Every structure is written in structure tokens, then in C-alpha cells.
Amino acid sequence: MAKNTVRQDEYQMSRNKIEITLRLLNYLAPYRIKTFLVILLMLFVMVCGILNPYLLKIAIDTHVKESNVRGLMYIGTLLLVLNLLSMIASKVRLIMMSFITNNILVNIRHQLYTHIQRLSFSFFDNRPVGKILARVIGDVNALQNMFNQSIQTLIPELLSLICVSLMMFTLNIKLALASIIILPFLTVSMFLIETQSRKRWEIYRKKRSNLNAYTHEDFSGIKVVQAFGKEYDTLLCFRNMVSALMDAFTKAVRLNDFFWPLVELSWGIGIVVVFYTGYSLVISGEISVGTLIAFSMYIGMFWRPIMNLSNFYNTLITNFSAADRIFDILDISPDIISSENAPKMGKIKGVVEFKNVTFSYDKSSPVLNNISFKVNSGETIALVGATGSGKTTIVSLLSRFYDPTSGEILIDGKNIKNVDIESLRSQMGIMLQDTFLFSTTIKENIRYGKLDATDEEVIAAAKAVNAHDFIIKMEKGYDTEVNERGSRLSLGQRQLISFARALLANPRVLILDEATSNIDTYTEKLVEKGIEKLLSGRTAFVIAHRLSTIRDCDKIMVVDGGKIKEYGTHNELIEKKEIYHNLYMAQYRFLNEGA
């Protein structure tokens, strides 16, 4: 998948109109009974509307002509009852239609959200978060009118058009033919407009997605923006993107606006042709005045569904690009999935083995090159090396965020590609340098490690990592809201909370990726015992640049250039006087010089 940036238009597959329509209509399946009832109500309203001109024709040609007051009263009463029932049916129809449409949108959004959560890291690596949000929120909302009109317009208006046409041909074939003579011109013109209109709406949605992604990125990094005084530069960029969005929208709407004059012009020409023909037929005595009056009403009823169908078609064209963008995501298959009928992992003991593992992110230059090692249960392994050497990639493969290009990764002798992913990851704990906290209370952030944990268990976990003391000093203690990403807390406090969360999860395999890098020396002393308890009885992988924090690890792996160059205890590697020795001495001299 090609890398996409906030200023770059996304690739968008353009699907066949029939394919999109059928896929969207599939979402109506769970509501087929309610949809059928809505259609029945619409048919009833439509029949009432069609009967009005016909009953009026009877009243004029029969009862008015014969001065039959009783007959006129009967027809008047019938018209009143029919129209009253029609109003009630319309109201019920709107309520049911609203229920169906809103539930369909909820289902699509749930499906899209669930699917995105299952997608592999490569999907998120190559697409800004703001563009994903644009699809989950904006593009799904854009489908509301489409679903409303697919039920309210497409089926009933087609049926209405057919019924009205039959009534017109029944009344007089010549007038009916005169009514439809302009339709071929309208159809060809609309098709030509649609070809360009869909392309313009695709461009508009891409520009909107870019703006959404840029805004999200800018606000996420607002501290950097203000720290470097770049508010004006980002404002200029924002204005340019808004301008591009407005330009795309204007071009799309301008072309769409041709629909209405085109349909109204065709309607007007059609009425002129009908009245000219009707006048000739009345003069020649072929039709009565009542027939012409009834037909004049039917001609309006004939063009109204055409107008509504044109509106529906316009809506489809406007929102096909939104449907395309949604289906683009839904059609992406996760790279990392559980194999069919994959067995559960079972309780992990913690024996980890890499066998000839090679991995590349872009399938060109390998990040890891044929590495092999074995870690026994309960051992703590430190990974050291320069930035970009492959340390984080090793633990990412162990968590099965990616699959190796070649080779095998075994836990307790089982290839992790062949077991259920959830049963594997549920027994692993990962703590990153950039600790993520959710916009909720401290208690709930810790409880995320074990959702059914009691308050006592949450507090015990916090005490174990020495986080309890600073938590109870906060305004609401464990019920204090931490704001988005934990912005109310210091970096060290966030790390302590993440330690408590990991301890509560009780993982069998623990990964600490620069987890102590944001903790100051004083806080580090406080948390050392907590970390010791966290590591006790677990297989652990620790990535750290501060080599003083990993001296007591059971084994230290030196990763360089995608390969394991050294492997042993701290004392063994120091005695070798090679890569690890040089790194340790350089860091030791730096600290002494600083002192």
C-alpha cells in the first residue's frame, strides 16, 4: 500500500453504479419487513393521489353534467376520506423510514469501525488518522439521504410513474405519446452530466479528507506548532486546503445544478406539447373537456416522479464517491489474521524462540536479517543497539503486529502464526515509550489492563509500582479525569499508570519498549521495586538506551544492522570489549563528564 500524506489525494477505486447500489441495498435486508410496510404505505398514498384526478373526471363528466348533487357529495366525501387516510399513512411512513435509515447508518458505522480495528498496522502506517475519521464519520453520514430516497423515492416513484402512465394511455394514447416524446432527450443529457459529476464529487471528498487529516495532525501537534511559532504558517496551509475544498465543491455543485433546469425545461416542453395536442383533440371531438382536465392533472403527476427520480439519481451521483470510500476500507483484508480454525494458545509458559527470522517493511531492504535466539521461561532479555537497528521490530513481530518475511517465531514451541491471535495477545503486555492514556479517569485507565478488576485490585496494582501516593494527592484521587492522552499528568506519572495497568493485566510475556525513558532519576528509584515485581515470574523483553537500567537482566542482546551481534550477561559482554562494552563505556564517560 502506497504511503499517503495529509496533503496528498487518496487513491479511490471507482466501482460500477449497479454494484454500489446493490451493496448498499443489502443493508436493507434486516429491515425487509419494515421496508415492505413502508412501501405498502407509499403505494396507498400513491393510489390515493392517482384516484383524485380520476374521481374529479367522473364528477365533471357525469355528476356536474347531470346536476347530480348527491353523486357530487358522495365523491367529495370519498375524496376527503382518501386524503385524510393518505395523510396518516404518510406520517407513519416517515417515522418508520427514519427508524430504518438511522439504524442502517449505525450498522454501517459499526461494521466499518469493527473492520478498521481488525486491520493490520500497515494500514495505519500508510494513512493519516484524520483520513480514517473522515470515512467513519463524514462519508457514512453522506449516505443518509441516499438510503432515505432509495426507499422513499426509487420504488414508489417508479411504481407511481408506471401507474400514471397506464392511466394516461388508458385515457388517450395520442396524449400519452405526446407526454413522453421529450424523455429520450432528458435521459441522454442526464447521462452526460453524470459522467463528469461523479468525478467532481470524488475530488471534493478527497479534498475534504485532506483537510480533515491536516486539522487532526495540526491540533495533535499544537505544542510543537506554538513552540516554534508556526501558527501563521499552519494557518496559510489551512486556508489553501480550505480554498481547494471550496473550489472542488463549487465545481461539483455547479455541474449538479444543471439537473434541475434540464428536468424543468423538459417538463415545460412536455406540457406545451400535451396541451397543443389536447386542444386539437377537443376541437375534433375525440376527447371530452373532463378528459383533458384529468389529463392535465396526470401530466403533472407524470413529471413529478420523473423530477423526484432525477433528484434521487442526483443524490446517488453525489454520494457514490462516499460509498466508494467506505467500500475501499471494507474491501481491505487484514494482513494479520488468525488462520481458519486456529487453536487457542493456551496458558503461556514463556519460552520464546526466533528461528531464522527475516523481516522487511517494504519488501526491499530487510530490517531483520536471519536472526535466531531462544529465551527461557521467566528470563528478562534486554535489547540494545542504535536507533533503527531492529529492536522494536523484534518485539513487534513477537506480538504478531507483523508476520516475518521468512522464518518462524515460536512461543512454548507453537508457531504464533498458527494460533488464535486474541488468545496470544491477551497474555502479552506491551509498554511503550509514548504511553497512551484514554480520556477517562485514572482508575479506568489502570482497569483497562483487566476490565473486570475490582477497585481494590486497581489500587493494589498502583501501590505495587509506587503510583498510589501521587494519585491520592490529586483532586479526585483515582476518579481524576486525565484528559486526552493524559495531558494533565507528567510523562513520569503516565508511565507509572501504564506500569500499574500492565501489572493488573498479569501478562505471561512482557515487553518494555523504552518504558522508563520518561521517568526522572528520583521517580526511577521509586519504581524500581515496582518494575522488579512486574518482571517477576514473566518472560520479559526490555528495550532501553540507558544501559544502567538493564545491567541486572538475565541476558543482553546487541542488535546491529538487523542482526544479533552479541548475546550474554552484562559482565560477559563487558569482558568481550566489543560493541556493548563500547556503548556502555561511552555512556559512562558521558555521565561522568556531565557530573
mmCIF file of C-alpha atoms in Angstrom, residues 59-206:
data_model
loop_
_atom_site.group_PDB
_atom_site.id
_atom_site.type_symbol
_atom_site.label_atom_id
_atom_site.label_comp_id
_atom_site.label_asym_id
_atom_site.label_seq_id
_atom_site.Cartn_x
_atom_site.Cartn_y
_atom_site.Cartn_z
ATOM 1 C CA ALA A 59 -67.568 14.304 -11.023
ATOM 2 C CA ILE A 60 -67.259 16.695 -14.003
ATOM 3 C CA ASP A 61 -68.278 14.418 -16.869
ATOM 4 C CA THR A 62 -71.110 12.636 -15.023
ATOM 5 C CA HIS A 63 -72.489 14.358 -11.936
ATOM 6 C CA VAL A 64 -71.878 18.022 -12.891
ATOM 7 C CA LYS A 65 -73.208 17.386 -16.369
ATOM 8 C CA GLU A 66 -76.355 15.747 -14.919
ATOM 9 C CA SER A 67 -76.592 18.191 -11.946
ATOM 10 C CA ASN A 68 -76.415 15.209 -9.554
ATOM 11 C CA VAL A 69 -75.780 16.849 -6.161
ATOM 12 C CA ARG A 70 -75.981 13.561 -4.225
ATOM 13 C CA GLY A 71 -73.354 11.996 -6.506
ATOM 14 C CA LEU A 72 -71.062 15.022 -6.045
ATOM 15 C CA MET A 73 -71.432 14.717 -2.264
ATOM 16 C CA TYR A 74 -70.516 11.025 -2.405
ATOM 17 C CA ILE A 75 -67.411 11.732 -4.468
ATOM 18 C CA GLY A 76 -66.482 14.713 -2.256
ATOM 19 C CA THR A 77 -66.795 12.551 0.885
ATOM 20 C CA LEU A 78 -64.749 9.797 -0.732
ATOM 21 C CA LEU A 79 -62.034 12.297 -1.699
ATOM 22 C CA LEU A 80 -61.965 13.701 1.854
ATOM 23 C CA VAL A 81 -61.626 10.239 3.472
ATOM 24 C CA LEU A 82 -58.976 9.095 0.994
ATOM 25 C CA ASN A 83 -56.845 12.200 1.519
ATOM 26 C CA LEU A 84 -57.200 12.030 5.314
ATOM 27 C CA LEU A 85 -56.054 8.387 5.327
ATOM 28 C CA SER A 86 -53.277 9.359 2.942
ATOM 29 C CA MET A 87 -52.009 12.000 5.399
ATOM 30 C CA ILE A 88 -51.971 9.488 8.284
ATOM 31 C CA ALA A 89 -50.191 6.878 6.153
ATOM 32 C CA SER A 90 -47.577 9.464 5.130
ATOM 33 C CA LYS A 91 -46.874 10.359 8.762
ATOM 34 C CA VAL A 92 -46.454 6.708 9.804
ATOM 35 C CA ARG A 93 -44.273 6.101 6.747
ATOM 36 C CA LEU A 94 -41.903 8.957 7.666
ATOM 37 C CA ILE A 95 -41.489 7.669 11.235
ATOM 38 C CA MET A 96 -40.719 4.132 10.051
ATOM 39 C CA MET A 97 -38.404 5.424 7.340
ATOM 40 C CA SER A 98 -36.431 7.469 9.854
ATOM 41 C CA PHE A 99 -36.036 4.396 12.074
ATOM 42 C CA ILE A 100 -34.790 2.240 9.199
ATOM 43 C CA THR A 101 -32.345 4.830 7.848
ATOM 44 C CA ASN A 102 -30.798 5.705 11.204
ATOM 45 C CA ASN A 103 -30.326 2.043 12.094
ATOM 46 C CA ILE A 104 -28.707 1.304 8.737
ATOM 47 C CA LEU A 105 -26.219 4.145 9.268
ATOM 48 C CA VAL A 106 -25.438 2.839 12.756
ATOM 49 C CA ASN A 107 -24.861 -0.660 11.334
ATOM 50 C CA ILE A 108 -22.564 0.635 8.581
ATOM 51 C CA ARG A 109 -20.576 2.714 11.059
ATOM 52 C CA HIS A 110 -20.264 -0.244 13.452
ATOM 53 C CA GLN A 111 -19.187 -2.529 10.613
ATOM 54 C CA LEU A 112 -16.615 -0.018 9.387
ATOM 55 C CA TYR A 113 -15.267 0.675 12.889
ATOM 56 C CA THR A 114 -15.031 -3.040 13.740
ATOM 57 C CA HIS A 115 -13.309 -3.788 10.451
ATOM 58 C CA ILE A 116 -10.767 -0.977 10.887
ATOM 59 C CA GLN A 117 -9.877 -2.259 14.366
ATOM 60 C CA ARG A 118 -9.029 -5.635 12.798
ATOM 61 C CA LEU A 119 -6.769 -4.155 10.122
ATOM 62 C CA SER A 120 -3.029 -4.583 10.394
ATOM 63 C CA PHE A 121 -0.541 -1.923 11.457
ATOM 64 C CA SER A 122 0.498 -1.488 7.821
ATOM 65 C CA PHE A 123 -2.906 0.094 7.156
ATOM 66 C CA PHE A 124 -2.390 2.729 9.872
ATOM 67 C CA ASP A 125 1.281 3.206 8.972
ATOM 68 C CA ASN A 126 0.286 4.348 5.491
ATOM 69 C CA ARG A 127 -2.732 6.572 6.132
ATOM 70 C CA PRO A 128 -3.196 9.647 8.378
ATOM 71 C CA VAL A 129 -5.688 9.149 11.222
ATOM 72 C CA GLY A 130 -7.727 12.169 10.087
ATOM 73 C CA LYS A 131 -8.472 10.491 6.758
ATOM 74 C CA ILE A 132 -9.715 7.389 8.537
ATOM 75 C CA LEU A 133 -12.004 9.547 10.697
ATOM 76 C CA ALA A 134 -13.337 11.260 7.558
ATOM 77 C CA ARG A 135 -14.593 7.914 6.302
ATOM 78 C CA VAL A 136 -16.059 6.701 9.586
ATOM 79 C CA ILE A 137 -17.900 9.973 10.249
ATOM 80 C CA GLY A 138 -18.392 12.141 7.147
ATOM 81 C CA ASP A 139 -18.714 9.520 4.433
ATOM 82 C CA VAL A 140 -21.152 7.390 6.432
ATOM 83 C CA ASN A 141 -23.308 10.440 7.181
ATOM 84 C CA ALA A 142 -23.363 11.243 3.462
ATOM 85 C CA LEU A 143 -25.292 8.026 2.827
ATOM 86 C CA GLN A 144 -28.316 9.118 4.884
ATOM 87 C CA ASN A 145 -30.093 10.886 2.022
ATOM 88 C CA MET A 146 -29.273 8.006 -0.289
ATOM 89 C CA PHE A 147 -30.986 5.451 1.958
ATOM 90 C CA ASN A 148 -33.909 7.755 2.647
ATOM 91 C CA GLN A 149 -34.539 8.285 -1.022
ATOM 92 C CA SER A 150 -33.844 4.692 -2.057
ATOM 93 C CA ILE A 151 -36.979 3.658 -0.174
ATOM 94 C CA GLN A 152 -38.975 6.871 -0.300
ATOM 95 C CA THR A 153 -38.226 7.662 -3.936
ATOM 96 C CA LEU A 154 -36.897 4.837 -6.071
ATOM 97 C CA ILE A 155 -39.539 2.134 -5.614
ATOM 98 C CA PRO A 156 -42.699 4.243 -5.048
ATOM 99 C CA GLU A 157 -41.852 6.813 -7.731
ATOM 100 C CA LEU A 158 -41.141 4.104 -10.278
ATOM 101 C CA LEU A 159 -44.456 2.453 -9.419
ATOM 102 C CA SER A 160 -46.210 5.819 -9.491
ATOM 103 C CA LEU A 161 -44.710 6.564 -12.909
ATOM 104 C CA ILE A 162 -45.876 3.206 -14.229
ATOM 105 C CA CYS A 163 -49.396 3.585 -12.803
ATOM 106 C CA VAL A 164 -49.783 7.159 -14.052
ATOM 107 C CA SER A 165 -48.505 6.133 -17.482
ATOM 108 C CA LEU A 166 -51.069 3.318 -17.619
ATOM 109 C CA MET A 167 -53.853 5.728 -16.663
ATOM 110 C CA MET A 168 -52.674 8.187 -19.341
ATOM 111 C CA PHE A 169 -52.549 5.530 -22.041
ATOM 112 C CA THR A 170 -55.970 4.325 -20.899
ATOM 113 C CA LEU A 171 -57.434 7.809 -21.242
ATOM 114 C CA ASN A 172 -55.862 8.604 -24.630
ATOM 115 C CA ILE A 173 -52.894 7.066 -26.475
ATOM 116 C CA LYS A 174 -52.117 10.191 -28.554
ATOM 117 C CA LEU A 175 -51.867 12.421 -25.485
ATOM 118 C CA ALA A 176 -49.797 9.808 -23.674
ATOM 119 C CA LEU A 177 -47.297 9.583 -26.553
ATOM 120 C CA ALA A 178 -47.079 13.372 -26.693
ATOM 121 C CA SER A 179 -46.221 13.353 -22.959
ATOM 122 C CA ILE A 180 -43.181 11.061 -23.292
ATOM 123 C CA ILE A 181 -41.747 12.407 -26.539
ATOM 124 C CA ILE A 182 -39.171 14.538 -24.685
ATOM 125 C CA LEU A 183 -37.891 11.738 -22.381
ATOM 126 C CA PRO A 184 -35.102 10.388 -24.675
ATOM 127 C CA PHE A 185 -33.510 13.861 -24.810
ATOM 128 C CA LEU A 186 -33.667 14.149 -20.984
ATOM 129 C CA THR A 187 -32.155 10.687 -20.444
ATOM 130 C CA VAL A 188 -29.162 11.279 -22.738
ATOM 131 C CA SER A 189 -28.483 14.721 -21.229
ATOM 132 C CA MET A 190 -28.553 13.401 -17.651
ATOM 133 C CA PHE A 191 -26.179 10.577 -18.530
ATOM 134 C CA LEU A 192 -23.669 13.046 -19.997
ATOM 135 C CA ILE A 193 -23.852 15.234 -16.878
ATOM 136 C CA GLU A 194 -23.481 12.247 -14.557
ATOM 137 C CA THR A 195 -20.230 11.134 -16.190
ATOM 138 C CA GLN A 196 -18.458 14.328 -15.109
ATOM 139 C CA SER A 197 -20.415 14.949 -11.922
ATOM 140 C CA ARG A 198 -19.266 11.758 -10.192
ATOM 141 C CA LYS A 199 -15.608 12.565 -10.900
ATOM 142 C CA ARG A 200 -16.019 16.036 -9.395
ATOM 143 C CA TRP A 201 -17.631 14.701 -6.215
ATOM 144 C CA GLU A 202 -14.779 12.217 -5.842
ATOM 145 C CA ILE A 203 -12.299 15.109 -5.974
ATOM 146 C CA TYR A 204 -14.349 17.062 -3.410
ATOM 147 C CA ARG A 205 -14.352 14.191 -0.914
ATOM 148 C CA LYS A 206 -10.621 13.699 -1.330
#
